[in-house]
mmCIF file of C-alpha atoms in Angstrom:
data_model
loop_
_atom_site.group_PDB
_atom_site.id
_atom_site.type_symbol
_atom_site.label_atom_id
_atom_site.label_comp_id
_atom_site.label_asym_id
_atom_site.label_seq_id
_atom_site.Cartn_x
_atom_site.Cartn_y
_atom_site.Cartn_z
ATOM 1 C CA MET A 12 -24.064 -34.623 12.479
ATOM 2 C CA ALA A 13 -22.517 -31.550 14.134
ATOM 3 C CA THR A 14 -19.366 -31.722 11.974
ATOM 4 C CA GLU A 15 -21.429 -31.291 8.802
ATOM 5 C CA GLN A 16 -23.021 -28.123 10.207
ATOM 6 C CA ILE A 17 -19.606 -26.708 11.059
ATOM 7 C CA ASP A 18 -18.337 -27.597 7.573
ATOM 8 C CA GLU A 19 -21.343 -25.915 5.937
ATOM 9 C CA LYS A 20 -20.829 -22.720 7.958
ATOM 10 C CA ALA A 21 -17.106 -22.806 7.207
ATOM 11 C CA LEU A 22 -17.774 -23.338 3.487
ATOM 12 C CA GLU A 23 -20.233 -20.423 3.533
ATOM 13 C CA LEU A 24 -17.540 -18.249 5.136
ATOM 14 C CA ALA A 25 -14.897 -19.424 2.649
ATOM 15 C CA THR A 26 -17.225 -18.607 -0.249
ATOM 16 C CA ALA A 27 -17.967 -15.162 1.208
ATOM 17 C CA ILE A 28 -14.221 -14.506 1.530
ATOM 18 C CA ALA A 29 -13.670 -15.606 -2.076
ATOM 19 C CA ASN A 30 -16.484 -13.324 -3.284
ATOM 20 C CA ALA A 31 -15.061 -10.375 -1.316
ATOM 21 C CA ALA A 32 -11.682 -10.995 -2.960
ATOM 22 C CA ASP A 33 -13.361 -11.232 -6.365
ATOM 23 C CA ASP A 34 -15.050 -7.867 -5.717
ATOM 24 C CA ARG A 35 -11.560 -6.301 -5.712
ATOM 25 C CA LYS A 36 -10.520 -8.099 -8.921
ATOM 26 C CA ALA A 37 -8.428 -10.817 -7.257
ATOM 27 C CA GLU A 38 -7.320 -13.466 -9.746
ATOM 28 C CA ASP A 39 -6.962 -17.246 -9.595
ATOM 29 C CA ILE A 40 -9.164 -17.675 -6.499
ATOM 30 C CA SER A 41 -8.993 -21.175 -5.001
ATOM 31 C CA ILE A 42 -10.858 -22.757 -2.102
ATOM 32 C CA LEU A 43 -9.136 -25.786 -0.578
ATOM 33 C CA GLN A 44 -10.894 -28.077 1.903
ATOM 34 C CA VAL A 45 -7.993 -28.764 4.278
ATOM 35 C CA GLY A 46 -9.948 -29.841 7.370
ATOM 36 C CA ASP A 47 -9.419 -33.580 6.870
ATOM 37 C CA ALA A 48 -5.662 -33.104 6.442
ATOM 38 C CA SER A 49 -4.910 -30.367 8.973
ATOM 39 C CA TYR A 50 -5.927 -28.991 12.325
ATOM 40 C CA LEU A 51 -5.167 -25.440 11.115
ATOM 41 C CA ALA A 52 -8.550 -24.769 9.499
ATOM 42 C CA ASP A 53 -11.398 -26.351 7.554
ATOM 43 C CA TYR A 54 -10.733 -24.270 4.414
ATOM 44 C CA PHE A 55 -8.051 -22.134 2.831
ATOM 45 C CA VAL A 56 -9.009 -19.393 0.390
ATOM 46 C CA ILE A 57 -6.112 -18.402 -1.862
ATOM 47 C CA ALA A 58 -6.165 -15.372 -4.158
ATOM 48 C CA THR A 59 -3.745 -13.265 -6.163
ATOM 49 C CA GLY A 60 -3.401 -9.488 -6.241
ATOM 50 C CA PHE A 61 -0.838 -7.872 -8.530
ATOM 51 C CA THR A 62 0.400 -4.911 -6.464
ATOM 52 C CA ASN A 63 0.820 -4.054 -2.787
ATOM 53 C CA VAL A 64 -2.130 -1.671 -3.125
ATOM 54 C CA GLN A 65 -4.381 -4.320 -4.683
ATOM 55 C CA VAL A 66 -3.405 -6.974 -2.107
ATOM 56 C CA ARG A 67 -4.277 -4.544 0.706
ATOM 57 C CA ALA A 68 -7.560 -3.587 -1.034
ATOM 58 C CA ILE A 69 -8.505 -7.268 -1.327
ATOM 59 C CA ALA A 70 -7.670 -7.753 2.357
ATOM 60 C CA ARG A 71 -9.782 -4.733 3.384
ATOM 61 C CA SER A 72 -12.675 -6.001 1.257
ATOM 62 C CA ILE A 73 -12.520 -9.392 2.965
ATOM 63 C CA GLU A 74 -12.279 -7.907 6.443
ATOM 64 C CA SER A 75 -15.150 -5.433 6.016
ATOM 65 C CA THR A 76 -17.428 -7.899 4.187
ATOM 66 C CA ILE A 77 -16.975 -10.666 6.756
ATOM 67 C CA GLU A 78 -17.426 -8.242 9.648
ATOM 68 C CA THR A 79 -20.580 -6.718 8.114
ATOM 69 C CA ASP A 80 -22.207 -9.871 6.737
ATOM 70 C CA HIS A 81 -21.000 -12.497 9.237
ATOM 71 C CA GLY A 82 -20.203 -10.481 12.373
ATOM 72 C CA ARG A 83 -16.683 -11.881 12.520
ATOM 73 C CA SER A 84 -13.227 -10.346 12.688
ATOM 74 C CA PRO A 85 -10.016 -12.231 11.945
ATOM 75 C CA LEU A 86 -8.386 -13.881 14.954
ATOM 76 C CA ARG A 87 -4.957 -13.044 13.510
ATOM 77 C CA THR A 88 -3.635 -11.054 10.570
ATOM 78 C CA GLU A 89 -0.186 -10.983 9.016
ATOM 79 C CA GLY A 90 1.437 -9.032 6.195
ATOM 80 C CA VAL A 91 -1.054 -6.198 5.671
ATOM 81 C CA GLU A 92 1.632 -3.498 5.892
ATOM 82 C CA GLU A 93 3.931 -5.182 3.367
ATOM 83 C CA GLY A 94 1.153 -6.175 0.955
ATOM 84 C CA LYS A 95 3.084 -9.130 -0.507
ATOM 85 C CA TRP A 96 1.276 -11.979 1.313
ATOM 86 C CA VAL A 97 -1.611 -11.206 3.647
ATOM 87 C CA ILE A 98 -3.079 -13.860 5.913
ATOM 88 C CA TYR A 99 -6.429 -13.480 7.661
ATOM 89 C CA ASP A 100 -7.122 -16.296 10.109
ATOM 90 C CA TYR A 101 -10.805 -16.720 10.912
ATOM 91 C CA GLY A 102 -10.254 -20.006 12.755
ATOM 92 C CA ASP A 103 -12.201 -22.322 10.477
ATOM 93 C CA VAL A 104 -11.085 -20.468 7.327
ATOM 94 C CA ILE A 105 -7.708 -18.913 6.543
ATOM 95 C CA ALA A 106 -7.497 -16.405 3.689
ATOM 96 C CA HIS A 107 -4.181 -16.042 1.830
ATOM 97 C CA ILE A 108 -3.786 -13.089 -0.534
ATOM 98 C CA PHE A 109 -0.535 -13.242 -2.501
ATOM 99 C CA GLN A 110 1.310 -11.288 -5.115
ATOM 100 C CA PRO A 111 2.261 -13.643 -7.990
ATOM 101 C CA ARG A 112 5.918 -14.146 -6.990
ATOM 102 C CA GLU A 113 5.001 -15.094 -3.418
ATOM 103 C CA ARG A 114 2.164 -17.340 -4.532
ATOM 104 C CA GLU A 115 4.462 -19.197 -6.914
ATOM 105 C CA TYR A 116 7.204 -19.500 -4.283
ATOM 106 C CA TYR A 117 4.998 -20.895 -1.504
ATOM 107 C CA ASP A 118 2.770 -22.870 -3.919
ATOM 108 C CA LEU A 119 0.141 -23.822 -1.346
ATOM 109 C CA GLU A 120 -1.981 -25.564 -3.970
ATOM 110 C CA ALA A 121 0.863 -28.027 -4.652
ATOM 111 C CA PHE A 122 1.652 -28.488 -0.960
ATOM 112 C CA TRP A 123 -2.035 -29.197 -0.285
ATOM 113 C CA GLY A 124 -2.489 -31.000 -3.619
ATOM 114 C CA HIS A 125 -4.030 -34.034 -1.927
ATOM 115 C CA VAL A 126 -7.021 -32.088 -0.526
ATOM 116 C CA LYS A 127 -10.334 -31.394 -2.222
ATOM 117 C CA ARG A 128 -10.615 -28.202 -4.259
ATOM 118 C CA ILE A 129 -13.982 -26.463 -4.127
ATOM 119 C CA GLU A 130 -15.025 -24.826 -7.377
ATOM 120 C CA PHE A 131 -15.429 -21.081 -6.855
ATOM 121 C CA ILE A 132 -18.168 -19.484 -8.912
ATOM 122 C CA PRO A 133 -18.358 -15.733 -8.219
ATOM 123 C CA THR A 134 -21.668 -14.398 -6.978
ATOM 124 C CA PRO A 135 -22.511 -10.937 -8.347
ATOM 125 C CA SER A 136 -22.623 -8.211 -5.711
ATOM 126 C CA PRO A 137 -26.019 -6.650 -5.019
ATOM 127 C CA GLY A 138 -26.613 -3.807 -7.418
ATOM 128 C CA MET A 139 -24.227 -5.187 -10.034
ATOM 129 C CA GLY A 140 -25.549 -6.016 -13.492
ATOM 130 C CA GLN A 141 -26.811 -9.589 -13.727
#
């Protein structure tokens, strides 16, 4: 079924985004499968960075990794300058990088509590100790 192929590609992208965030020491990385509950995207990736600098570094890591490895650029970006809550919209996957206060305030995991959570298991970067 064509939908399953799209979901697999979207899940692969979501996992790549989560790994890119993990490469910059993002914490509490969640992948939510929102496609059955929303037309916005198939998946949300949510991660925490603790300073403006770290949030921007996580965002840059995601953008460069997805462009290099998947040949895709975000359709829309928000919040990069402020570094409090950055959104990268890739169409089928939306990445949210929050500082703790913003993540707690917006609490996307609670708002989307009825959707399936995908367990994120970090994949070591090439060249990293295994």
